[in-house]
XYZ file of C-alpha atoms in Angstrom:
168
model
C 71.403 112.696 -15.961
C 71.463 110.093 -18.746
C 70.399 106.554 -17.804
C 70.695 103.435 -20.001
C 68.584 100.373 -19.226
C 69.267 97.290 -21.303
C 68.584 93.604 -21.133
C 66.575 90.803 -22.577
C 62.994 90.894 -23.759
C 60.497 90.843 -20.862
C 63.259 91.326 -18.277
C 61.488 94.229 -16.542
C 63.324 97.085 -18.304
C 60.281 99.209 -19.138
C 58.617 98.801 -15.743
C 61.882 99.764 -14.034
C 62.317 102.753 -16.377
C 58.872 104.039 -15.448
C 59.628 103.654 -11.724
C 62.991 105.393 -12.176
C 61.382 108.235 -14.163
C 58.687 108.734 -11.551
C 61.394 108.958 -8.871
C 63.305 111.608 -10.861
C 60.518 114.133 -11.391
C 56.844 114.856 -11.735
C 56.867 116.161 -15.313
C 57.628 113.339 -17.761
C 57.315 112.366 -21.417
C 57.475 108.938 -23.040
C 59.002 108.596 -26.518
C 57.919 105.298 -28.049
C 59.637 104.019 -31.194
C 57.235 101.143 -31.939
C 55.047 101.244 -35.018
C 51.640 99.473 -34.941
C 52.199 97.461 -38.122
C 50.015 94.517 -37.062
C 47.382 93.589 -34.463
C 49.887 92.044 -32.059
C 52.103 95.152 -32.062
C 49.046 97.378 -31.663
C 48.059 95.367 -28.587
C 51.607 95.679 -27.157
C 51.574 99.436 -27.680
C 48.165 99.692 -26.022
C 49.410 97.731 -23.003
C 52.446 100.023 -22.653
C 50.198 103.109 -22.836
C 48.016 101.706 -20.044
C 51.073 100.767 -17.913
C 52.585 104.235 -17.957
C 49.255 105.959 -17.368
C 48.567 109.645 -17.861
C 51.478 110.985 -15.799
C 53.978 111.281 -18.699
C 53.478 114.536 -20.653
C 56.170 117.200 -21.025
C 59.878 117.245 -21.816
C 61.090 119.531 -19.061
C 62.117 117.034 -16.366
C 62.237 113.372 -17.463
C 62.131 111.711 -20.894
C 61.779 107.944 -21.345
C 62.808 106.628 -24.784
C 61.596 103.102 -25.492
C 63.235 101.439 -27.384
C 66.674 102.153 -28.884
C 66.950 98.791 -30.648
C 63.550 99.211 -32.302
C 64.647 102.637 -33.591
C 67.899 101.105 -34.894
C 65.912 98.350 -36.606
C 63.607 100.893 -38.255
C 66.600 102.844 -39.591
C 68.446 99.727 -40.783
C 65.402 98.278 -42.548
C 64.773 101.661 -44.168
C 68.156 101.257 -45.826
C 70.315 103.640 -43.775
C 74.009 102.701 -43.676
C 75.562 101.633 -40.364
C 77.825 104.696 -40.290
C 74.865 107.013 -40.792
C 72.881 105.247 -38.072
C 75.784 105.414 -35.616
C 76.084 109.113 -36.483
C 72.435 109.547 -35.508
C 73.083 107.630 -32.280
C 75.985 109.988 -31.557
C 73.752 113.009 -32.157
C 71.085 111.525 -29.886
C 73.664 111.011 -27.136
C 75.006 114.563 -27.449
C 71.458 115.960 -27.429
C 70.526 113.965 -24.341
C 73.736 114.975 -22.559
C 73.142 118.680 -23.302
C 69.454 118.868 -22.415
C 68.050 120.382 -19.199
C 66.108 117.229 -18.227
C 66.778 113.631 -17.206
C 66.668 110.995 -19.959
C 66.149 107.250 -19.656
C 66.854 105.106 -22.723
C 65.520 101.534 -22.861
C 67.141 99.004 -25.181
C 67.222 95.256 -25.829
C 70.462 93.317 -25.525
C 70.509 91.236 -28.704
C 74.091 89.995 -28.729
C 73.840 87.249 -26.121
C 72.021 84.640 -28.220
C 72.816 82.597 -31.266
C 74.478 84.129 -34.316
C 71.637 85.370 -36.552
C 71.113 83.321 -39.711
C 70.663 86.291 -42.063
C 73.088 89.028 -43.055
C 70.610 91.718 -41.975
C 70.193 89.971 -38.609
C 73.964 89.945 -38.073
C 74.217 93.584 -39.173
C 71.477 94.517 -36.690
C 73.168 92.616 -33.853
C 76.509 94.299 -34.563
C 74.948 97.750 -34.962
C 73.069 97.340 -31.678
C 76.249 96.338 -29.863
C 78.138 99.359 -31.205
C 75.272 101.715 -30.327
C 75.086 100.250 -26.811
C 78.820 100.795 -26.312
C 78.535 104.439 -27.384
C 75.558 105.091 -25.133
C 76.882 103.201 -22.097
C 80.180 105.101 -22.268
C 78.346 108.425 -21.893
C 75.552 107.333 -19.537
C 75.605 108.341 -15.863
C 73.781 105.157 -14.882
C 73.617 101.791 -16.663
C 71.286 98.929 -15.711
C 70.984 95.421 -17.137
C 67.909 93.212 -16.891
C 67.928 89.421 -17.023
C 65.652 86.751 -15.600
C 63.336 89.390 -14.137
C 66.168 91.020 -12.175
C 67.749 94.401 -12.793
C 71.389 95.016 -11.925
C 73.039 98.432 -11.689
C 76.304 98.259 -13.637
C 77.214 101.928 -13.416
C 78.060 103.726 -11.205
C 79.930 101.180 -9.109
C 79.427 99.083 -7.122
C 77.366 96.509 -8.986
C 74.080 95.991 -7.196
C 70.741 94.283 -7.703
C 67.852 96.744 -7.887
C 65.186 95.846 -5.315
C 61.820 95.347 -7.025
C 59.170 98.010 -6.403
C 61.271 99.804 -3.779
C 62.800 103.271 -3.615
C 65.336 103.394 -6.439
C 67.128 106.662 -5.772
C-alpha cells in the first residue's frame, strides 16, 4: 500500500503518519529528509525523533518518508533540473509501488498561498505541485491536512479522520 499525506505546515501530517504506520505493522522505519543546517532545524529534528520513539527500525513492513517537499527543495537547490527531479520522483513512486512493505509519504502543500516572489520559489512551488500529482495518482490512499484536521481524499468517500482513534 502507498499512502500520501499532504497539507500545510503544522497541520498534523506527521503525527497522523506515525499513527497510520503503527496501525499498519509492528516493524517500521522512518526516512527523514531534513538536514540539521542550523540550531532551529536541529531542534526540530530532535523533536521528531522523540515523537516517533524507538519503534521505527526496519524496512520490511512500514516505511515513513518525511518529507517529500524538503527532498525536492534539496535537489532543486543543488542545481538539479526539474525534469531530472521529476524523473527521480517517478523512480521513487515505482520503487514504493513494487516493494513488499507499506509506504507513507509526507509532504507539504505549498501551492495554496501567495505567488512566490523569487524565480526559485516559483520553480519549487510548480515542481512540488507536479510531484504531488504524480504521487497522488499512484497512491492507494491520499490524505490532506488543514487547520489541524486531516481529510481522506482517496479512496472515496471523502471523510474527516477522527483524531487519535482507530484509523484502519
